[in-house]
XYZ file of C-alpha atoms in Angstrom:
730
model
C 0.000 0.000 0.000
C 1.329 3.430 -0.917
C 2.593 5.325 2.091
C 1.217 8.862 1.714
C 3.558 11.394 3.256
C 0.722 13.845 3.894
C -0.976 11.284 6.121
C 2.224 10.776 8.076
C 2.687 14.479 8.652
C -0.943 14.940 9.826
C -0.849 11.895 12.054
C 2.314 12.888 13.896
C 2.312 16.685 13.634
C 1.115 17.348 17.165
C 3.485 14.772 18.576
C 6.449 16.085 16.619
C 5.877 19.636 17.807
C 5.453 18.524 21.384
C 8.773 16.767 21.884
C 11.950 15.515 20.218
C 11.730 11.788 19.589
C 14.328 9.565 21.203
C 14.828 5.814 20.865
C 17.504 5.116 23.435
C 16.206 1.909 24.980
C 17.105 -0.356 22.088
C 20.397 -0.821 20.256
C 20.510 -1.084 16.479
C 23.121 -1.640 13.796
C 21.998 0.960 11.261
C 23.405 1.309 7.742
C 22.392 4.164 5.436
C 22.529 3.346 1.698
C 22.450 6.747 -0.012
C 22.085 7.591 -3.709
C 24.960 9.711 -5.060
C 24.112 9.652 -8.759
C 24.296 12.483 -11.281
C 20.558 13.173 -11.050
C 21.035 14.652 -7.578
C 22.095 18.282 -7.302
C 25.091 18.367 -4.926
C 23.504 21.236 -2.996
C 20.667 18.939 -1.922
C 23.221 16.741 -0.169
C 24.438 19.590 1.999
C 21.045 21.235 2.577
C 18.786 18.242 3.134
C 20.356 14.750 2.930
C 23.164 15.251 5.475
C 20.888 17.010 8.019
C 18.273 14.240 7.618
C 20.820 11.498 8.350
C 22.119 13.432 11.356
C 18.604 13.944 12.700
C 17.819 10.230 12.487
C 21.115 9.235 14.114
C 20.623 11.832 16.854
C 17.587 9.858 18.025
C 19.822 6.995 19.181
C 22.554 6.573 21.774
C 25.689 5.880 19.739
C 28.533 4.183 21.553
C 30.856 1.167 21.866
C 28.646 -0.824 24.256
C 26.481 -3.793 23.363
C 23.391 -1.729 24.246
C 24.450 1.228 22.117
C 23.633 1.938 18.488
C 26.214 1.784 15.702
C 26.012 3.568 12.358
C 27.539 2.845 8.943
C 27.079 4.609 5.620
C 27.637 3.567 2.013
C 26.832 5.752 -1.017
C 26.390 4.573 -4.574
C 26.412 5.596 -8.236
C 28.343 3.474 -10.751
C 29.662 1.542 -7.756
C 29.289 1.505 -3.995
C 31.476 3.929 -2.019
C 32.124 2.992 1.592
C 31.952 6.076 3.797
C 32.451 4.265 7.107
C 31.711 0.913 8.754
C 29.635 0.275 11.869
C 32.727 0.126 14.084
C 34.480 3.178 12.628
C 32.878 5.871 14.844
C 31.751 4.736 18.292
C 30.537 8.026 19.787
C 27.796 10.398 18.701
C 30.236 13.269 18.252
C 32.565 11.272 15.997
C 29.752 9.758 13.933
C 28.283 13.230 13.339
C 31.651 14.401 12.029
C 31.785 11.302 9.857
C 28.376 12.113 8.388
C 29.491 15.674 7.649
C 32.489 14.243 5.797
C 30.430 12.156 3.348
C 31.865 12.606 -0.159
C 29.380 13.333 -2.927
C 30.265 11.757 -6.266
C 28.317 11.401 -9.506
C 27.426 8.612 -11.901
C 24.623 6.176 -12.670
C 22.261 4.470 -10.200
C 23.554 0.956 -9.446
C 21.588 0.476 -6.236
C 22.169 -3.276 -6.347
C 25.925 -2.933 -5.806
C 25.486 -0.949 -2.596
C 22.853 -3.376 -1.330
C 25.100 -6.374 -2.013
C 28.083 -4.721 -0.345
C 26.135 -3.624 2.735
C 24.583 -7.068 3.184
C 27.674 -9.187 2.614
C 30.347 -6.941 4.120
C 29.003 -4.218 6.422
C 26.680 -6.432 8.493
C 29.486 -8.716 9.655
C 31.227 -8.991 13.042
C 34.587 -7.850 11.679
C 32.935 -4.610 10.580
C 31.062 -4.053 13.822
C 27.737 -5.872 13.399
C 26.439 -7.702 16.450
C 24.337 -10.854 16.714
C 22.041 -9.599 19.489
C 20.741 -6.331 18.014
C 18.451 -5.345 15.184
C 19.869 -4.713 11.719
C 18.262 -1.742 9.967
C 19.048 -0.497 6.461
C 17.792 2.889 5.238
C 17.851 3.346 1.460
C 17.534 6.896 0.120
C 17.259 7.364 -3.661
C 15.850 9.803 -6.208
C 15.447 7.506 -9.206
C 15.005 4.028 -10.559
C 18.079 1.816 -10.389
C 19.927 0.940 -13.592
C 19.480 -2.785 -12.900
C 15.995 -3.203 -11.321
C 16.077 -7.000 -11.351
C 19.478 -7.128 -9.659
C 18.325 -4.509 -7.158
C 15.255 -6.557 -6.279
C 17.387 -9.694 -5.897
C 19.930 -7.883 -3.703
C 17.151 -6.477 -1.485
C 15.617 -9.939 -1.121
C 18.993 -11.297 -0.034
C 19.278 -8.548 2.565
C 15.791 -9.247 3.919
C 16.506 -12.983 3.934
C 19.531 -12.208 6.112
C 17.193 -10.550 8.636
C 17.791 -6.901 7.751
C 14.813 -4.550 8.135
C 14.829 -2.199 5.134
C 13.282 1.265 4.915
C 13.150 2.761 1.418
C 12.783 6.515 0.889
C 12.087 7.738 -2.639
C 12.487 11.397 -3.577
C 11.081 13.057 -6.698
C 9.023 12.113 -9.740
C 11.565 9.677 -11.247
C 11.298 7.183 -8.406
C 9.522 3.911 -9.235
C 7.037 3.080 -6.488
C 7.187 -0.619 -7.302
C 10.947 -0.662 -6.790
C 10.592 1.115 -3.441
C 8.102 -1.571 -2.406
C 10.347 -4.349 -3.724
C 13.300 -3.096 -1.689
C 11.434 -2.432 1.554
C 10.427 -4.843 4.283
C 6.805 -5.818 4.828
C 4.369 -4.268 5.426
C 5.307 -1.571 2.933
C 3.064 1.048 4.574
C 5.495 0.946 7.487
C 8.725 0.808 5.527
C 8.165 2.913 2.367
C 8.279 6.721 2.186
C 7.594 8.775 -0.951
C 8.564 12.449 -1.159
C 8.052 15.121 -3.787
C 11.492 16.720 -3.269
C 14.512 16.734 -0.972
C 13.129 19.628 1.070
C 10.390 17.251 2.249
C 13.030 15.263 4.161
C 12.669 17.919 6.866
C 9.004 17.122 7.256
C 9.466 13.382 7.805
C 12.561 13.255 9.984
C 10.623 12.850 13.253
C 7.833 10.638 11.835
C 10.493 8.507 10.188
C 12.512 8.328 13.414
C 9.433 7.307 15.352
C 8.585 4.648 12.784
C 12.153 3.298 12.960
C 11.965 3.162 16.732
C 8.606 1.363 16.607
C 10.046 -1.292 14.301
C 13.016 -1.823 16.586
C 10.853 -2.106 19.690
C 8.389 -4.458 17.983
C 11.161 -6.804 16.881
C 13.313 -6.751 20.016
C 14.741 -10.160 20.744
C 14.232 -12.047 23.935
C 17.555 -13.275 25.344
C 17.936 -16.963 26.034
C 20.710 -18.931 27.612
C 23.019 -20.858 25.347
C 26.105 -22.933 25.800
C 29.347 -23.187 23.819
C 27.873 -26.235 22.081
C 26.780 -25.970 18.442
C 23.852 -23.554 18.288
C 20.800 -23.727 16.072
C 18.738 -20.581 15.434
C 16.392 -19.235 12.845
C 17.509 -16.939 10.060
C 18.462 -13.584 11.527
C 15.966 -11.016 12.821
C 13.167 -10.003 10.522
C 9.992 -8.908 12.271
C 10.021 -12.014 14.448
C 11.307 -12.947 17.871
C 14.537 -14.904 17.711
C 16.829 -16.172 20.462
C 19.985 -14.349 21.350
C 23.204 -16.220 20.595
C 26.084 -15.735 22.975
C 29.708 -15.809 21.819
C 31.433 -19.154 21.981
C 35.068 -19.905 22.641
C 37.115 -21.861 20.145
C 39.046 -24.911 21.078
C 42.770 -24.581 21.687
C 44.623 -25.445 18.509
C 48.190 -25.691 17.368
C 49.310 -22.909 15.040
C 50.526 -23.667 11.552
C 52.752 -21.966 9.022
C 49.969 -20.344 6.994
C 46.715 -18.508 7.747
C 43.750 -20.837 7.349
C 40.087 -19.912 7.296
C 37.637 -22.703 8.090
C 33.881 -22.789 8.319
C 31.136 -25.344 8.638
C 27.641 -25.006 7.229
C 24.569 -27.163 7.265
C 21.737 -25.462 5.438
C 18.190 -26.707 5.974
C 14.842 -25.487 4.784
C 14.127 -23.268 7.786
C 17.172 -23.109 10.046
C 20.881 -22.659 9.797
C 23.079 -24.872 11.968
C 26.349 -23.371 13.141
C 29.174 -25.251 14.768
C 32.031 -23.834 16.742
C 34.724 -23.067 14.178
C 38.283 -24.152 14.546
C 40.634 -21.206 14.309
C 44.255 -21.407 13.262
C 46.514 -18.414 13.636
C 49.932 -17.789 12.167
C 53.226 -17.516 13.955
C 56.838 -18.319 13.261
C 57.058 -20.585 16.281
C 55.078 -23.638 17.230
C 52.961 -22.310 20.081
C 49.491 -22.896 21.466
C 46.959 -20.043 21.478
C 43.400 -19.593 22.638
C 41.061 -17.168 20.906
C 37.446 -16.187 21.083
C 35.295 -16.328 18.001
C 31.965 -14.506 17.752
C 29.137 -16.239 15.948
C 28.823 -15.014 12.400
C 25.783 -13.267 11.014
C 23.805 -14.665 8.129
C 24.982 -13.948 4.629
C 22.897 -13.511 1.484
C 23.602 -17.141 0.661
C 22.954 -19.248 3.772
C 25.091 -22.039 2.359
C 28.211 -19.869 2.541
C 29.509 -18.841 5.940
C 32.636 -17.015 6.957
C 34.946 -17.053 9.916
C 37.629 -14.554 10.704
C 41.147 -15.472 11.816
C 42.483 -13.792 14.918
C 45.425 -12.256 13.076
C 43.236 -10.310 10.654
C 43.524 -6.612 11.420
C 40.310 -5.141 12.875
C 38.465 -3.424 10.058
C 38.046 -0.280 12.095
C 40.797 1.018 9.779
C 38.874 0.076 6.651
C 38.446 3.678 5.545
C 42.159 4.462 5.812
C 45.125 3.439 3.712
C 47.771 1.070 4.990
C 50.660 2.001 2.766
C 50.470 5.795 2.754
C 53.077 7.126 0.369
C 54.677 3.827 -0.619
C 55.083 3.257 -4.375
C 53.902 -0.137 -5.649
C 52.844 -1.704 -8.935
C 50.243 -4.360 -8.077
C 48.740 -6.924 -10.437
C 45.736 -9.083 -9.549
C 45.678 -12.414 -11.443
C 42.207 -13.965 -11.189
C 41.128 -17.491 -12.016
C 38.101 -17.313 -14.347
C 37.963 -21.001 -15.300
C 34.869 -23.207 -15.314
C 35.495 -24.416 -11.763
C 34.728 -20.896 -10.506
C 30.988 -20.272 -10.217
C 30.102 -17.072 -12.087
C 28.304 -15.648 -9.031
C 31.439 -16.200 -6.931
C 33.532 -14.490 -9.590
C 31.227 -11.478 -10.017
C 30.104 -10.817 -6.470
C 32.775 -12.275 -4.195
C 36.117 -12.360 -5.986
C 35.720 -8.928 -7.612
C 34.368 -7.484 -4.362
C 37.427 -8.821 -2.568
C 39.737 -7.182 -5.145
C 37.918 -3.857 -4.759
C 38.189 -4.072 -0.981
C 41.923 -4.740 -1.118
C 42.460 -1.967 -3.659
C 40.573 0.401 -1.354
C 43.295 0.021 1.294
C 45.948 1.568 -0.956
C 46.489 5.161 -1.923
C 46.070 5.104 -5.702
C 48.087 7.701 -7.614
C 50.634 7.745 -10.462
C 53.487 8.113 -7.973
C 52.104 5.785 -5.287
C 50.157 2.538 -5.740
C 49.010 1.527 -9.233
C 46.960 -1.530 -10.077
C 46.626 -3.828 -13.089
C 44.242 -6.724 -13.582
C 44.299 -9.881 -15.717
C 41.941 -12.863 -15.703
C 42.633 -16.287 -17.124
C 41.160 -19.633 -18.103
C 42.417 -21.352 -21.290
C 43.811 -18.004 -22.366
C 44.941 -14.854 -20.603
C 42.749 -11.764 -20.839
C 44.333 -8.435 -19.817
C 41.592 -6.216 -18.340
C 43.598 -3.051 -17.672
C 47.195 -2.050 -17.061
C 49.070 -0.103 -14.423
C 48.621 3.267 -16.103
C 44.933 2.947 -16.928
C 43.659 4.606 -13.752
C 45.288 7.324 -11.689
C 42.818 7.540 -8.780
C 40.929 5.168 -6.532
C 37.414 6.074 -7.688
C 37.946 5.379 -11.383
C 39.874 2.201 -10.557
C 37.107 0.819 -8.344
C 34.532 1.644 -11.013
C 36.503 -0.525 -13.467
C 36.514 -3.614 -11.223
C 32.909 -4.552 -11.960
C 31.186 -7.558 -13.557
C 30.143 -5.276 -16.424
C 33.773 -4.693 -17.387
C 35.552 -7.767 -15.986
C 33.758 -10.474 -17.951
C 33.764 -14.049 -16.660
C 35.419 -16.456 -19.145
C 35.152 -20.208 -18.212
C 37.538 -22.879 -19.500
C 40.622 -24.631 -18.098
C 43.080 -23.221 -15.545
C 46.096 -21.863 -17.436
C 47.832 -20.271 -14.456
C 51.285 -20.485 -16.032
C 50.493 -18.208 -18.969
C 48.807 -15.683 -16.681
C 51.925 -15.379 -14.511
C 54.080 -15.218 -17.619
C 51.981 -12.395 -19.044
C 52.341 -10.298 -15.902
C 56.077 -10.986 -15.720
C 56.758 -10.051 -19.348
C 54.065 -7.503 -20.185
C 53.018 -6.195 -16.786
C 56.398 -5.885 -15.058
C 59.055 -6.885 -17.587
C 60.991 -5.243 -20.402
C 57.905 -5.210 -22.584
C 56.132 -3.022 -20.038
C 56.750 0.645 -20.743
C 54.653 1.502 -17.675
C 56.353 -0.565 -14.946
C 58.509 1.423 -12.531
C 61.909 0.125 -11.594
C 61.868 1.954 -8.257
C 58.480 0.574 -7.130
C 57.733 -2.790 -5.518
C 56.225 -5.309 -7.948
C 53.407 -7.255 -6.279
C 51.356 -10.056 -7.850
C 48.218 -11.504 -6.200
C 47.151 -14.841 -7.722
C 43.700 -16.214 -6.797
C 42.716 -19.738 -7.876
C 40.403 -22.542 -6.801
C 41.993 -25.479 -8.605
C 45.109 -27.129 -9.914
C 46.642 -25.495 -12.985
C 46.508 -27.481 -16.224
C 50.338 -27.560 -16.387
C 51.787 -27.508 -12.831
C 55.361 -27.795 -14.081
C 54.977 -24.730 -16.317
C 53.248 -22.860 -13.490
C 56.121 -23.600 -11.125
C 58.652 -22.507 -13.765
C 56.881 -19.230 -14.594
C 56.430 -18.353 -10.923
C 60.137 -18.966 -10.311
C 61.044 -16.701 -13.243
C 58.732 -13.964 -11.971
C 60.211 -14.111 -8.473
C 63.711 -14.141 -9.916
C 62.821 -10.931 -11.783
C 61.832 -9.282 -8.489
C 58.082 -9.931 -8.194
C 56.575 -10.509 -4.758
C 53.839 -13.117 -5.314
C 50.908 -13.803 -2.992
C 48.902 -16.965 -3.732
C 45.346 -17.408 -2.473
C 43.771 -20.849 -2.699
C 39.983 -21.139 -2.462
C 38.108 -24.333 -1.639
C 39.067 -27.999 -1.219
C 40.442 -28.704 -4.701
C 43.599 -26.619 -4.676
C 47.075 -28.166 -4.657
C 48.790 -26.819 -1.545
C 52.244 -27.560 -2.914
C 51.439 -25.590 -6.064
C 50.252 -22.609 -3.984
C 53.565 -22.656 -2.145
C 55.509 -23.011 -5.399
C 53.737 -19.960 -6.822
C 54.186 -17.790 -3.735
C 57.252 -15.946 -2.514
C 58.995 -16.960 0.685
C 58.200 -17.338 3.511
C 54.952 -19.266 3.021
C 53.354 -17.976 6.221
C 53.415 -14.465 4.754
C 52.624 -15.134 1.103
C 50.245 -18.153 1.096
C 46.553 -17.923 2.055
C 43.842 -20.583 2.208
C 40.098 -19.993 2.489
C 37.317 -22.557 2.296
C 35.056 -20.625 -0.060
C 34.835 -17.339 -1.924
C 32.575 -15.871 0.746
C 35.473 -16.145 3.206
C 37.793 -14.022 1.046
C 36.607 -10.898 2.856
C 38.070 -12.178 6.118
C 41.647 -12.066 4.778
C 41.307 -8.708 3.038
C 43.068 -6.657 5.717
C 45.708 -9.284 6.426
C 46.609 -9.417 2.740
C 46.812 -5.622 2.595
C 49.099 -5.495 5.615
C 51.327 -8.288 4.303
C 51.530 -6.609 0.899
C 52.423 -3.316 2.504
C 55.302 -4.931 4.343
C 57.017 -5.902 1.078
C 56.723 -2.358 -0.311
C 59.775 -0.260 0.592
C 59.420 3.050 2.354
C 60.061 6.247 0.379
C 63.318 7.766 1.650
C 62.845 10.964 3.636
C 65.426 12.806 1.547
C 65.470 12.091 -2.154
C 67.994 13.298 -4.700
C 65.753 14.425 -7.525
C 68.574 14.459 -10.064
C 69.146 10.773 -9.452
C 65.406 10.105 -9.618
C 64.126 12.384 -12.371
C 60.620 12.657 -13.680
C 60.423 10.364 -16.695
C 58.414 11.389 -19.750
C 57.820 8.417 -22.037
C 56.953 8.709 -25.754
C 53.503 10.249 -26.000
C 50.931 10.832 -28.750
C 48.782 13.954 -28.340
C 45.510 13.900 -30.268
C 43.506 17.114 -30.778
C 39.838 16.376 -31.528
C 37.200 18.889 -32.592
C 34.349 19.422 -35.060
C 34.915 21.890 -37.861
C 31.554 21.850 -39.608
C 29.606 23.462 -36.751
C 32.110 26.204 -36.011
C 32.685 29.559 -37.623
C 35.931 30.539 -39.306
C 36.954 32.590 -36.268
C 36.252 29.685 -33.917
C 38.260 27.251 -36.032
C 41.087 29.786 -36.172
C 41.071 30.097 -32.365
C 41.417 26.328 -31.969
C 44.252 26.139 -34.496
C 46.054 29.003 -32.751
C 45.671 27.127 -29.478
C 47.330 24.073 -31.045
C 50.082 26.205 -32.621
C 50.983 27.656 -29.196
C 51.327 24.122 -27.901
C 53.992 23.374 -30.522
C 56.000 26.481 -29.608
C 55.877 25.952 -25.849
C 59.493 25.647 -24.659
C 58.543 23.091 -22.010
C 57.064 20.765 -24.631
C 59.834 21.108 -27.207
C 62.189 18.543 -25.700
C 59.592 15.921 -24.822
C 59.161 12.850 -27.091
C 55.739 13.981 -28.316
C 53.978 13.217 -31.581
C 50.875 15.195 -32.430
C 47.850 14.840 -34.672
C 44.475 16.467 -35.376
C 41.251 14.548 -35.945
C 38.333 16.586 -37.279
C 35.604 16.444 -39.870
C 35.410 18.152 -43.246
C 33.917 21.612 -43.301
C 30.637 21.826 -45.117
C 30.959 23.947 -48.205
C 28.007 25.621 -49.843
C 28.712 24.102 -53.213
C 27.478 26.199 -56.109
C 24.308 24.824 -57.704
C 24.050 25.841 -61.361
C 20.893 27.165 -62.939
C 18.639 24.250 -63.799
C 15.048 23.185 -63.848
C 13.219 23.269 -60.544
C 13.164 19.495 -60.229
C 16.929 19.208 -60.828
C 17.612 22.151 -58.520
C 15.530 20.575 -55.737
C 17.388 17.273 -56.149
C 20.809 18.999 -55.940
C 19.722 21.023 -52.909
C 18.446 17.929 -51.077
C 21.718 16.135 -51.811
C 23.649 19.041 -50.280
C 21.407 19.223 -47.206
C 21.380 15.490 -46.554
C 25.117 14.917 -46.490
C 25.983 12.744 -43.497
C 27.328 14.756 -40.608
C 30.270 13.367 -38.678
C 29.565 13.639 -34.949
C 32.192 14.413 -32.314
C 31.839 11.047 -30.602
C 32.700 9.352 -33.911
C 35.914 11.370 -34.038
C 36.773 10.364 -30.459
C 36.068 6.725 -31.331
C 38.369 6.992 -34.371
C 41.212 8.320 -32.229
C 40.684 5.599 -29.659
C 40.675 2.794 -32.204
C 43.667 4.053 -34.179
C 45.892 4.726 -31.169
C 49.407 3.368 -31.517
C 50.570 0.713 -29.075
C 53.689 1.134 -26.972
C 53.079 4.861 -26.437
C 51.183 6.960 -23.933
C 48.152 8.782 -25.328
C 46.634 12.155 -24.517
C 43.388 13.336 -26.109
C 42.447 17.044 -26.110
C 38.724 17.376 -26.888
C 37.032 20.703 -27.706
C 33.305 20.995 -26.904
C 30.822 23.851 -26.770
C 27.077 24.542 -26.786
C 26.834 23.261 -30.375
C 27.990 19.777 -29.316
C 24.748 17.819 -29.502
C 26.129 14.348 -28.749
C 27.664 14.949 -25.326
C 26.364 11.684 -23.864
C 27.885 9.680 -26.709
C 31.131 11.648 -26.358
C 31.120 10.795 -22.663
C 30.682 7.090 -23.427
C 33.543 7.059 -25.944
C 35.773 9.075 -23.600
C 35.165 6.573 -20.806
C 36.181 3.770 -23.159
C 39.289 5.744 -24.090
C 40.226 6.259 -20.434
C 39.673 2.569 -19.784
C 42.050 1.959 -22.700
C 44.693 4.160 -21.048
C 44.097 7.614 -22.548
C 44.430 10.831 -20.573
C 41.528 13.038 -21.684
C 41.744 16.833 -21.438
C 38.583 18.878 -22.163
C 38.366 22.470 -23.357
C 34.736 23.489 -22.706
C 33.607 26.749 -24.299
C 30.428 28.496 -23.175
C 27.381 26.935 -21.529
C 28.139 23.204 -21.316
C 26.821 20.734 -18.712
C 29.625 20.623 -16.126
C 28.580 17.174 -14.852
C 29.019 15.595 -18.256
C 32.273 17.492 -18.817
C 33.665 16.104 -15.557
C 32.854 12.574 -16.687
C 34.424 13.049 -20.110
C 37.706 14.282 -18.634
C 40.278 12.324 -16.660
C 40.641 12.840 -12.921
C 41.301 15.096 -11.138
C 38.879 17.358 -13.001
C 40.645 20.582 -12.033
C 43.717 19.298 -13.859
C 42.007 17.962 -16.975
C 39.231 20.496 -17.643
C 39.563 24.074 -18.867
C 36.346 26.099 -19.098
C 36.151 29.471 -20.864
C 33.249 31.758 -21.700
C 33.921 32.150 -25.410
C 36.443 31.488 -28.163
C 37.973 34.944 -27.777
C 39.415 33.701 -24.473
C 41.047 30.695 -26.120
C 44.434 32.396 -26.068
C 44.407 32.089 -22.248
C 44.295 28.277 -22.345
C 47.435 26.153 -22.239
C 47.591 22.346 -22.151
C 50.626 21.170 -20.208
C 51.217 17.610 -21.340
C 54.218 17.234 -19.036
C 51.994 18.018 -16.073
C 49.574 15.301 -17.171
C 52.093 12.638 -18.161
C 54.998 13.238 -15.807
C 55.302 10.547 -13.184
C 58.173 11.575 -10.907
C 59.818 8.705 -9.120
C 60.537 10.960 -6.166
C 58.116 13.577 -4.900
C 58.905 13.811 -1.186
C 61.699 15.646 0.573
C 61.061 16.021 4.294
C 57.311 15.983 3.585
C 57.626 18.882 1.144
C 56.329 18.547 -2.394
C 58.949 18.939 -5.113
C 58.417 20.488 -8.504
C 58.004 17.354 -10.674
C 59.795 19.012 -13.576
C 63.065 19.419 -11.686
C 65.598 17.002 -13.113
C 63.289 16.222 -16.014
C 64.515 13.355 -18.146
C 62.804 12.158 -21.287
C 62.948 8.737 -22.824
C 64.362 9.052 -26.362
C 62.177 7.795 -29.147
C 63.195 4.960 -31.388
C 63.464 6.358 -34.944
C 60.635 5.194 -37.121
C 61.511 2.842 -39.950
C 61.915 4.635 -43.232
């Protein structure tokens, strides 16, 4: 039933004015899932969304105790963006500051990704979720999701895991059916529809009261349990369920590698959990005793996770582990038939994104490449494809990393990374950065001898290799042969893909340890900024511009060629444009012939700007860096298509600089250009101002190997050294 906001306001108006609602008696693990797509004006975030979240949170007692409330937030557009986990801020003051620090980004509306992430990762003990309190998810969106079926499936998984979901839809573009599909039952309690973001003010107290009522009505009655295996119903959804107390694991001998174990016994109505055995890692043979909390339900009841004691607490999940350390990291993912496609798309790729999120991504710091393999090796992107964390995370998605199927050709995958990713064939690999390879597989390679040989060659060349074995069918000896020494640092075992998340932080910490620190004092002359051979492509439409406008663009390009800073760089340049339309003379003729000639002239196919961008992208030369300078203005009618082609170009490795003249949609411009936008976008009011614009290719392409001297930034052009070009064959 549709939840009419006017009825809510009338029903609670007197109550709202009389007192401020508080819900302090009951604890809750509350996660906000907030739309951050391009359809939302950023000002609405500051004026209405942030205050609404703060008002709802203010109703609860936030703290570290078991009877206190915890808050987490994830935003979403093309991907989910973790703002903070449930155990990140454990006081009301700190969580309010965390809410104020929410970063607004733009993109499409992939609600399903945020729902999947929140359900599988945020509502887990390692991220602060507790077994004896209610789980509440609050979804706030202003439009229909890009993948409605996946969104509905993800919401059903969340509800099956016992999460109570409120859905709040804002504006005319919201689909009521999708709000109902996402929300818990009954929908008249859990669905809110608003005309605009200003209306959030009017529902904050009614919504808070409704949230409190749900929590009170579903409060669990504690029962006494023992450390024996515990059986309970699926977690907390509008029913009374017994409270499960933590159990203590049996004392076990430690081994030489981290091992994750779990036991599941799915039935039609209950989930049976046994006390998990926990093995921790140490260099000596000692006996340890640890305490393991019972795990919460996951979207797939047949997959359960346990967390080893030596995994770093994920309270640091929103920070980076390796700060300013330079590293070139390649993920090598098994995509053979033995890997279930759902595990590949929603568990393995999620794990890679989570690990990537612990590093500071920048041209001079950590860079990431990705290859997948089955019978053949498929490079997905290289080390220089993405220069910031956001664009990199957006690229690690099932839409772009396509599952393959086939046999397990691990040897060729390692060989590819050694030769093309890190080796002499790789123009992008840095000699001064640590080379790290993370190999994930769930089976024996089709040629173990070749795999062992290629891994040995890669390690001999300086690669630090981590091997992660998933499931019962891996060859432990092969994992150890692939990995660097010692095994206890470089070899990981997990029982299923769902358990990958429990080694995410440990892997990040171990990887960080093999990355050398940046020296405090760096001699820039010994570590110059290296400019590699680069092709600069200027792209613009001629047919829609006047003579003066075309002249201004050409003068802009001419200044580039005379710039002293660019003269000594190994740069090749080219222009891609369309032919100017000429008003061809039509001779005197009969009216019928004249009309035919005129129609022929008027109906000549027009070359659009996105076609020019596509041409540049497809004809780019290999073995060189590529920069594209695109000119757009109010006459550019295919901006969305240009944006799509530019995104493909950036995925391919292009740096895209945009010169935007006049009134052009800034949101689309920011998505066409590379990041950061302030470096790759130049906006001017008109073509007369074109002489004030200067593209500095060295600033875009320079990747100094040393940028720190006693924490002071150094001019990256000091000690500039260029890589000489190989003369072209005559």
